[in-house]
Coordinates of C-alpha atoms in Angstrom, one line a residue:
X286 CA 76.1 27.7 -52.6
X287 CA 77.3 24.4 -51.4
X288 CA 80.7 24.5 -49.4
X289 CA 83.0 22.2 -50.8
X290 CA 86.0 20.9 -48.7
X291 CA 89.3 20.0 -49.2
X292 CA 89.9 17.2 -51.5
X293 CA 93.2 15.3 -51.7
X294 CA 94.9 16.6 -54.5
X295 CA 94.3 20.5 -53.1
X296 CA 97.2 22.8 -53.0
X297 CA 99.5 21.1 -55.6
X298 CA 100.9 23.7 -58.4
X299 CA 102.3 23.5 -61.4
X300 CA 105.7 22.8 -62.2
X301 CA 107.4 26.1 -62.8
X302 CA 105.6 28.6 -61.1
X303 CA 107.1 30.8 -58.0
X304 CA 105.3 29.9 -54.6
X305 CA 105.9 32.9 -52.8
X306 CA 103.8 31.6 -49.4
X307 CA 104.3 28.1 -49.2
X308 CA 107.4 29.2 -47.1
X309 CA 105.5 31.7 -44.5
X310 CA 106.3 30.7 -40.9
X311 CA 103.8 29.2 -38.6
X312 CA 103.2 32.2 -36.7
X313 CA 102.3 34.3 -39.7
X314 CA 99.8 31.6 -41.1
X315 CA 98.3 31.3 -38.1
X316 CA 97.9 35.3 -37.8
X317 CA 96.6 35.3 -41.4
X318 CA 93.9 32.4 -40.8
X319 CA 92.6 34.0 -37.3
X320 CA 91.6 36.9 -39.2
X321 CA 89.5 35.4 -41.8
X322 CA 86.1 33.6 -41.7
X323 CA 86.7 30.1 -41.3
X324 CA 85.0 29.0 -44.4
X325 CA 87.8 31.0 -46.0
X326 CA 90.5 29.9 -43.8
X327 CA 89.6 26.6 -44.8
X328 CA 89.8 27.4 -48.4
X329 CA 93.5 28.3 -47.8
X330 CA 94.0 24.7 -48.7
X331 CA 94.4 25.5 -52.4
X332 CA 96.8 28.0 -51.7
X333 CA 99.6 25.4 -52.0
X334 CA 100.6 21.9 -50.4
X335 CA 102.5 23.7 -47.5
X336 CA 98.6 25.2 -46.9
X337 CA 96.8 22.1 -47.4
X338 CA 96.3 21.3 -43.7
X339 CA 97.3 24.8 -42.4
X340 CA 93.8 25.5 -40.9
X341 CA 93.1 22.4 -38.7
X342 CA 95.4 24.2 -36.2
X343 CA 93.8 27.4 -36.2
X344 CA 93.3 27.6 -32.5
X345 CA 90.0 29.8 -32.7
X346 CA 86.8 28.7 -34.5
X347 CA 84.4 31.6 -34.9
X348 CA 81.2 31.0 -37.3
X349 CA 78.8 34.2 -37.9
X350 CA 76.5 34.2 -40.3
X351 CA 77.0 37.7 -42.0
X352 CA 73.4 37.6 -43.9
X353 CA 71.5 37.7 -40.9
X354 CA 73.6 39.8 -38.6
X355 CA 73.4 42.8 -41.5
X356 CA 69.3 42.2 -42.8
X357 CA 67.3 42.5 -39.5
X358 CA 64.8 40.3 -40.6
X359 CA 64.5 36.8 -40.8
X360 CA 62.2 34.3 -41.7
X361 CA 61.7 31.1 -39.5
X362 CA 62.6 28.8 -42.4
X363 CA 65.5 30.8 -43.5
X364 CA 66.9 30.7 -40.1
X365 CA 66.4 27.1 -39.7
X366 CA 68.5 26.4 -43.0
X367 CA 71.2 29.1 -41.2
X368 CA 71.3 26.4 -38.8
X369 CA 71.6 23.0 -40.5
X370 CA 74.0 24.4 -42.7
X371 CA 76.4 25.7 -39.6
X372 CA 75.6 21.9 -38.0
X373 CA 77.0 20.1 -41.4
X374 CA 79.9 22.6 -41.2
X375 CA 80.7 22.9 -37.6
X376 CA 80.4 18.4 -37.6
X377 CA 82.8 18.2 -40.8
X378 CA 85.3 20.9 -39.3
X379 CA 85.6 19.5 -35.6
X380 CA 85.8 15.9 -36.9
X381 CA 89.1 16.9 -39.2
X382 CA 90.6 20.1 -36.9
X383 CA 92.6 18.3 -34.5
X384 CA 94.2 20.7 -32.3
X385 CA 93.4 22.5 -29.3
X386 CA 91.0 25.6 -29.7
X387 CA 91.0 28.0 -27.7
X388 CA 88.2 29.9 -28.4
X389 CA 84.4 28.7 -30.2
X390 CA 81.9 31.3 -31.5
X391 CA 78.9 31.0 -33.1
X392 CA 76.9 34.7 -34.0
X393 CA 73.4 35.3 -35.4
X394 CA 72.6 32.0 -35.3
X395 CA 70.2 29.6 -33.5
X396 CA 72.2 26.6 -31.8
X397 CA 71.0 23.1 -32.3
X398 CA 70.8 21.6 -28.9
X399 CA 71.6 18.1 -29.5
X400 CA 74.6 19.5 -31.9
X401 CA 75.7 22.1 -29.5
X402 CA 76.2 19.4 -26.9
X403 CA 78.4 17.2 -28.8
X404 CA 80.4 20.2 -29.9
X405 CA 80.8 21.4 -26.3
X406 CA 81.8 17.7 -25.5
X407 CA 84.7 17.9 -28.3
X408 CA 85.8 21.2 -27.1
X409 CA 86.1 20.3 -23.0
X410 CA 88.4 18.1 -24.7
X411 CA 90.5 20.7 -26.3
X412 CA 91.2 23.8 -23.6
X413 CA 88.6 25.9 -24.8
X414 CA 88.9 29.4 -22.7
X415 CA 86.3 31.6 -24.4
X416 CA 82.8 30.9 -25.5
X417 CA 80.8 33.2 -27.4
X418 CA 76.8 32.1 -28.7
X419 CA 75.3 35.6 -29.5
X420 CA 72.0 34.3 -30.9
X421 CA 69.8 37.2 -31.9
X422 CA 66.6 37.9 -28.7
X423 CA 64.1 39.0 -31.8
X424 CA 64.1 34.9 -32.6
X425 CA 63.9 31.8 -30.5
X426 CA 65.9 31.1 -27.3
X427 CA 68.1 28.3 -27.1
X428 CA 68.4 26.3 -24.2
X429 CA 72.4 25.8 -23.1
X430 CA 73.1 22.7 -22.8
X431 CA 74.7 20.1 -20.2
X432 CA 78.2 19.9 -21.0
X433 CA 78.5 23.6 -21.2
X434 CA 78.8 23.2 -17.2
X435 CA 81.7 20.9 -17.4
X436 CA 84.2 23.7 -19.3
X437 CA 86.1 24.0 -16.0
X438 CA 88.8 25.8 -17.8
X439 CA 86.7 29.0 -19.4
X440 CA 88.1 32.3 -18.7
X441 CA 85.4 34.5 -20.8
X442 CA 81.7 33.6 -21.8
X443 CA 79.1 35.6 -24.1
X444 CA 75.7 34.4 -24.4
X445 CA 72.6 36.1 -25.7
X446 CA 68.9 34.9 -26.3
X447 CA 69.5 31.8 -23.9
X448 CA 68.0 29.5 -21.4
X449 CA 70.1 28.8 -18.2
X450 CA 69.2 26.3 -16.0
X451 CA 71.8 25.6 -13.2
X452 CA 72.3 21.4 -12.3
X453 CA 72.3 20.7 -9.2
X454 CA 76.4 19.5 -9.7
X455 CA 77.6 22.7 -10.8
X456 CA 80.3 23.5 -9.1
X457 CA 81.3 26.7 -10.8
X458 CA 83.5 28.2 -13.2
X459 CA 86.7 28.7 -11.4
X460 CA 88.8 30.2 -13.6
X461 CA 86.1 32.8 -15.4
X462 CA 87.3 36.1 -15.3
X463 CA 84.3 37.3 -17.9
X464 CA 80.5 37.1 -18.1
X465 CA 78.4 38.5 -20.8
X466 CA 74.3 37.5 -20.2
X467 CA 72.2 39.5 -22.5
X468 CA 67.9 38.7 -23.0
X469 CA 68.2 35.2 -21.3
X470 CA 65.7 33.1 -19.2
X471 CA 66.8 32.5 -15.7
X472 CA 65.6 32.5 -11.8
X473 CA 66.9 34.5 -9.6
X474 CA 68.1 31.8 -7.5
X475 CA 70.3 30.4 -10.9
X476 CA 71.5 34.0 -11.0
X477 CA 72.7 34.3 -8.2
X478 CA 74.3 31.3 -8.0
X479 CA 76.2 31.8 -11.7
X480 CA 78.0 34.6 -10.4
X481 CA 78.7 34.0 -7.1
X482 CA 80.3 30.2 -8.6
X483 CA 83.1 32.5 -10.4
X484 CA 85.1 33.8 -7.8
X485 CA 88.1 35.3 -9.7
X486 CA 85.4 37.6 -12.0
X487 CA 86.6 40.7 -13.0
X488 CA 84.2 41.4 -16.0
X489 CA 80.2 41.6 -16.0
X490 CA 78.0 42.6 -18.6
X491 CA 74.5 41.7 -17.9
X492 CA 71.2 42.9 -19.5
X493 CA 67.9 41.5 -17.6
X494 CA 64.6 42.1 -19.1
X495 CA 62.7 39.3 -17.3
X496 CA 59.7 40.9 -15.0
X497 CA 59.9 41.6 -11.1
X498 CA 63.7 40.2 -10.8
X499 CA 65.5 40.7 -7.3
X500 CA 68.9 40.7 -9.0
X501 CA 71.9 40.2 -6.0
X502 CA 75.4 39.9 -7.6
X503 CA 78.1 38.8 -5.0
X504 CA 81.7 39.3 -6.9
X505 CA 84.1 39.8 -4.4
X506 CA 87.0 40.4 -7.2
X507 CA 84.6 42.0 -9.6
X508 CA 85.9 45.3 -11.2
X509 CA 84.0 46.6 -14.1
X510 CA 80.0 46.0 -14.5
X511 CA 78.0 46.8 -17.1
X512 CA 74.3 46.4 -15.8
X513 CA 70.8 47.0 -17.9
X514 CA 67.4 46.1 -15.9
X515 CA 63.8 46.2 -17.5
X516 CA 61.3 45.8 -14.9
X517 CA 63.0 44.6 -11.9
X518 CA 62.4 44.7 -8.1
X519 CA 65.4 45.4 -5.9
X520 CA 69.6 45.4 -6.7
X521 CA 71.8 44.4 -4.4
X522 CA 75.4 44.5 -4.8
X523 CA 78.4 42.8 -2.7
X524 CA 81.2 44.4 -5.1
X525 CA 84.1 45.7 -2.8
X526 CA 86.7 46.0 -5.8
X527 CA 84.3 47.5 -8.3
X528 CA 86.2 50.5 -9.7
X529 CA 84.0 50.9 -13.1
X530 CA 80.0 50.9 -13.3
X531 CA 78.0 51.3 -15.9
X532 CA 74.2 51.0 -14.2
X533 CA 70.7 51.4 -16.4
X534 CA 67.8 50.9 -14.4
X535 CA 63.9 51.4 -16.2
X536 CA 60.8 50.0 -14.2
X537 CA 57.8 52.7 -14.3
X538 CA 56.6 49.7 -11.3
X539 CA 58.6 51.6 -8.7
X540 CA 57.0 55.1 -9.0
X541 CA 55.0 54.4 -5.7
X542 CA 57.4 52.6 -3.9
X543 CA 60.5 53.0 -1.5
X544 CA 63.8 52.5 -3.5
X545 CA 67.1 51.2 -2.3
X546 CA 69.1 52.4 -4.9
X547 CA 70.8 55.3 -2.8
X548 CA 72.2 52.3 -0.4
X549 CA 73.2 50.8 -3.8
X550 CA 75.8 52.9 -4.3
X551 CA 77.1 53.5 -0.8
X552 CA 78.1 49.7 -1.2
X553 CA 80.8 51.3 -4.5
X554 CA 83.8 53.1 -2.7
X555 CA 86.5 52.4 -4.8
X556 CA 84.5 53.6 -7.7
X557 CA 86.9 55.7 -10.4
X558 CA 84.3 56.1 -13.1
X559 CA 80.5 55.8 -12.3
X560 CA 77.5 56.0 -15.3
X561 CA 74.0 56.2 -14.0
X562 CA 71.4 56.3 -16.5
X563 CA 67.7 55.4 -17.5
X564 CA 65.8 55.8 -14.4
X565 CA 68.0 55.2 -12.0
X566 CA 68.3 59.0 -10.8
X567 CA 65.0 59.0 -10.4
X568 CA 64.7 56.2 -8.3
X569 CA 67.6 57.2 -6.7
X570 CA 65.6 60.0 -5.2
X571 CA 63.0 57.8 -3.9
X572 CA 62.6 57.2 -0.4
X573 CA 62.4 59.4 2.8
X574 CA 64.9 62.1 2.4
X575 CA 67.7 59.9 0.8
X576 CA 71.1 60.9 1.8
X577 CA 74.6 59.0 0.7
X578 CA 76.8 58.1 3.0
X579 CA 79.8 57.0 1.6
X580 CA 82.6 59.3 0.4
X581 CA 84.0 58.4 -3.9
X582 CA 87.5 59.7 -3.4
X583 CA 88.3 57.5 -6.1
X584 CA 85.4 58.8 -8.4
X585 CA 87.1 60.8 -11.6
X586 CA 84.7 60.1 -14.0
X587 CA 80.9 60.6 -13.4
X588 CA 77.9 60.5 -16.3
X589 CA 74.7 60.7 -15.1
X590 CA 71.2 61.2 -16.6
X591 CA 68.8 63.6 -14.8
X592 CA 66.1 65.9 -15.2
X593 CA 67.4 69.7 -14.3
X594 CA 64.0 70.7 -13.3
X595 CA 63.2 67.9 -10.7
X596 CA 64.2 68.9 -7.5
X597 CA 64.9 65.7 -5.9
X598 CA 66.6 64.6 -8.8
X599 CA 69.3 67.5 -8.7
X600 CA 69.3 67.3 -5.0
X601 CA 70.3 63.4 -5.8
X602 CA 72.9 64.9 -7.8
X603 CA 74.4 67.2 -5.6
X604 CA 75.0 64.5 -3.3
X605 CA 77.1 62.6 -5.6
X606 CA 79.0 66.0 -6.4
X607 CA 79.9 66.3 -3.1
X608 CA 80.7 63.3 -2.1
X609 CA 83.2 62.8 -4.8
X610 CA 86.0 65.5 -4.5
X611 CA 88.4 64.3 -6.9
X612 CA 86.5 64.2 -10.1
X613 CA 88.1 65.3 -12.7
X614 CA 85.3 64.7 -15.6
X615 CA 81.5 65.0 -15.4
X616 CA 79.0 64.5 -18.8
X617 CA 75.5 65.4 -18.0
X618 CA 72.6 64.4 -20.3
X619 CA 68.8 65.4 -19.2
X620 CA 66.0 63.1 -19.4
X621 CA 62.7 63.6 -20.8
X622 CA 60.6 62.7 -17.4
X623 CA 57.7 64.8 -18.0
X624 CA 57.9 66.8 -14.4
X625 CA 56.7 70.3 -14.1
X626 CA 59.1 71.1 -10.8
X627 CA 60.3 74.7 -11.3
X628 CA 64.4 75.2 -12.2
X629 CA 66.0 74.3 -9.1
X630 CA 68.2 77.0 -7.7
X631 CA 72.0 74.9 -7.2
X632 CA 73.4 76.0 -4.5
X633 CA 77.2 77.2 -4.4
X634 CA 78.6 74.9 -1.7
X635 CA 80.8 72.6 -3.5
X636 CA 84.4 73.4 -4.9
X637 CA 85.6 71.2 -7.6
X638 CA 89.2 71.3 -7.1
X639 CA 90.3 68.7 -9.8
X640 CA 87.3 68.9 -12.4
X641 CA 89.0 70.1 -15.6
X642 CA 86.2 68.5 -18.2
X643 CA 82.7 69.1 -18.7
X644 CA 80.0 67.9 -21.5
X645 CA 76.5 68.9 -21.7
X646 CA 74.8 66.3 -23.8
X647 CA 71.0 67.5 -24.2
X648 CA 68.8 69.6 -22.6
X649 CA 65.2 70.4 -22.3
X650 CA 64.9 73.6 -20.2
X651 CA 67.3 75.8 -20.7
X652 CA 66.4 78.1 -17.6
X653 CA 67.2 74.7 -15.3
X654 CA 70.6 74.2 -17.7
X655 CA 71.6 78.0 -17.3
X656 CA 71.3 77.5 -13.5
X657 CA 73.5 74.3 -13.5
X658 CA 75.9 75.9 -15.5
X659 CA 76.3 78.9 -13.5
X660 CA 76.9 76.6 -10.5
X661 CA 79.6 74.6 -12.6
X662 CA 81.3 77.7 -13.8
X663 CA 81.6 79.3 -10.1
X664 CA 83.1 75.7 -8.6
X665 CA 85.6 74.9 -11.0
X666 CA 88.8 76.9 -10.6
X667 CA 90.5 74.8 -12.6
X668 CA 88.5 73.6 -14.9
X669 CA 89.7 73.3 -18.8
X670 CA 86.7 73.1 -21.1
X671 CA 82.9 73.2 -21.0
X672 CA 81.5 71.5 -23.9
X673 CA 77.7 71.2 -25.4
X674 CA 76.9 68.3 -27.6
X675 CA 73.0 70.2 -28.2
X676 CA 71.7 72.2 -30.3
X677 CA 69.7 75.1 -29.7
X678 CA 67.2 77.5 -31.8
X679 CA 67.4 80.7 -29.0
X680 CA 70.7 83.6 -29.8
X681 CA 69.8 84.6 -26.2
X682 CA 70.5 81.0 -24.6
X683 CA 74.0 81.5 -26.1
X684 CA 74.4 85.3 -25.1
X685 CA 73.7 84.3 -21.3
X686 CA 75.6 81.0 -21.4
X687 CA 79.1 83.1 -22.4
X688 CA 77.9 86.0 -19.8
X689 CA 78.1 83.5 -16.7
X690 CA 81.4 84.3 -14.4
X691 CA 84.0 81.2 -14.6
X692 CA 86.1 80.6 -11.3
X693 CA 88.8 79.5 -13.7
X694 CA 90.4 81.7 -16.0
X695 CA 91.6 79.0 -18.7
X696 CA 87.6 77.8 -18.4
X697 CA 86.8 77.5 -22.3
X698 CA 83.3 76.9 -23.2
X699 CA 82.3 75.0 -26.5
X700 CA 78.7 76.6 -26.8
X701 CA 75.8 74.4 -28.5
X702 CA 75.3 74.8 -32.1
X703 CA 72.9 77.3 -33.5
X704 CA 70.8 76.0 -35.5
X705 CA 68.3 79.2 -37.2
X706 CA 65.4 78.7 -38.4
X707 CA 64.3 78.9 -41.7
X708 CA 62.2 81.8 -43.2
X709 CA 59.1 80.3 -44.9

């Protein structure tokens, strides 16, 4: 259906009728059109004359095309008619909107370079803060393009399915607080530079799948990091205010060579909540007898992924226990690794003094999980709940689990979910 716009004589009324919203104050119109799609907050302008030219101060413009983001599947043509329907829209919107917009979004669908430009060159005219392109990896990359460099005033950035080549005049976003990168093309080098050209970052999400990477991320003021690796080579992080990590390393590369990853997080002392998943444990336990250094008073939180039965693995993660006194909440999940180590025996030699929360996610071996348990239960003397996401097929796995001694007498455990089998 063909979007029709505004036409002179929209929001007039009949004579005689009761316009209950032609009166609304700004603030509320402005809150109403935010929330809509802006094909339908540009459609307000038959609500009545007062609405007629509401919109072109909306100070966000956000365009997501709803049929692709909810089917999956999309074919080539279809998605180039997505896109030369958003450039007809997106040319006819800017060219009447005349006020400053603060933030510009375009989801599930594939930019137009040469359109994309001339947006961008509108919008550096117009204070935009926050740029969001979220074009779907399963279909082409889009390449970003020159004036996207020249937004000197962006505090937040999402791109996905991108490009990125650096110019040689960059000189950095200087007021960027936030940095989304998801399934994009880039060198190392253009990397590295990106983030270490935002020195007031706080925020970084970044997902690399590009093969053999030496990822280095240099944030002095960087506090929270999301970071997802497919196939890389070495990490290296210079974040001395990082208080929140969220780390997902995979790379079946590595299996025969020394890691670094037990350095990694020597680098983290202010960490308060820490999530290592994947691979990472396992590569964690690479290396000649890896030992941390670094003490996490500040660690409260702590998720890992591990595999009970791997010695090296748990030895990994007794590290981490002990170096981080003052956690107050641990979730465990096992990963399926495929190792035939016997159930390591943990070792009683850590008190938890301010661990109160426990949750067991899943489990393979339940001899390894009984063991880790047992350790749990005997080093927590003040710990509140012990709670199992899993579900089990065994009575006598639960009959054990509520035999073990607790150090803490309010210790209440949430025991996995029986599941029986059914009698054919």
């Amino acid at each position: 259906m063909t979007f029709c716009w505004p036409q002179e004589n929209c929001g007039k009324r009949s004579t005689g009728e009761i316009d209950r919203i032609s009166n609304l104050p700004l603030e509320i119109k402005e809150n109403i059109l935010i929330r809509l799609p802006v094909k339908e907050a540009v459609r307000t302008c038959c609500l009545s004359s007062n609405w007629r030219l509401a919109w072109t101060s909306i100070p966000e413009l956000v365009y997501e095309n709803h049929s692709i983001s909810t089917s999956g599947h999309v074919r080539p043509e279809e998605l180039n008619e997505c896109t030369t329907k958003m450039v007809e829209f997106l040319d006819k919107f800017l060219s009447i909107h005349d006020c400053s917009i603060r933030k510009f979004a375009i989801v599930h669908v594939k930019p137009c370079f040469g359109a994309l430009n001339r947006w961008l060159e509108i919008l550096s005219r117009r204070g935009i803060e926050e740029i969001q392109i979220t074009h779907l990896p399963s279909y082409y990359s889009w390449e970003v393009p020159p004036t996207f460099w020249n937004l000197h005033c962006l505090r937040e950035v999402e791109l996905i399915g991108c490009i990125i080549a650096l110019p040689q005049a960059f000189k950095g976003f200087k007021l960027l607080k936030s940095l989304s990168l998801a399934w994009l093309d880039i060198s190392e080098a253009d990397l590295s530079n990106l983030i270490a050209s935002c020195p007031l970052l706080e925020n970084l999400n970044l997902i690399v799948s590009k093969h053999g990477m030496h990822i280095r991320i240099d944030a002095p003021m960087l506090k929270h990091l999301q970071l997802r690796c497919l196939r890389f080579n070495q990490v290296c992080l210079r974040t001395p205010s990082l208080v929140k990590a969220i780390l997902s390393l995979r790379d079946d590369l590595l299996n025969h060579r020394e890691s670094n990853f037990i350095h990694l997080l020597d680098c983290l002392p202010k960490l308060e909540m820490l999530y290592v998943g994947g691979d990472l444990t396992k590569y964690l336990a690479y290396g000649h007898d890896p030992k941390l250094s670094t003490k996490f008073y500040h660690l409260k939180i702590l998720h890992i992924v591990f595999n009970f039965a791997c010695q090296r693995q748990a030895a990994v993660v007794r590290q981490l226990f002990h170096h981080a006194p003052n956690l107050q909440e641990i979730i465990v999940s096992e990963s399926d690794m495929g190792y035939s180590f016997k159930p390591e025996e943990w070792t009683q030699n850590t008190v938890f003094e301010h661990l109160k929360y426990v949750k067991i996610r899943n489990f393979n071996n339940q001899k390894s999980v009984l063991s880790f348990v047992a350790f749990l239960l005997a080093s927590t003397p003040f710990l509140e709940e012990l709670h199992f996401t899993h579900e089990v097929e065994d009575p006598k796995f639960l009959q054990k689990l509520l035999q073990l001694k607790r150090a803490s007498k309010k210790a209440r455990i949430r025991p996995p979910i029986y599941l029986q089998k059914e009698e054919s």
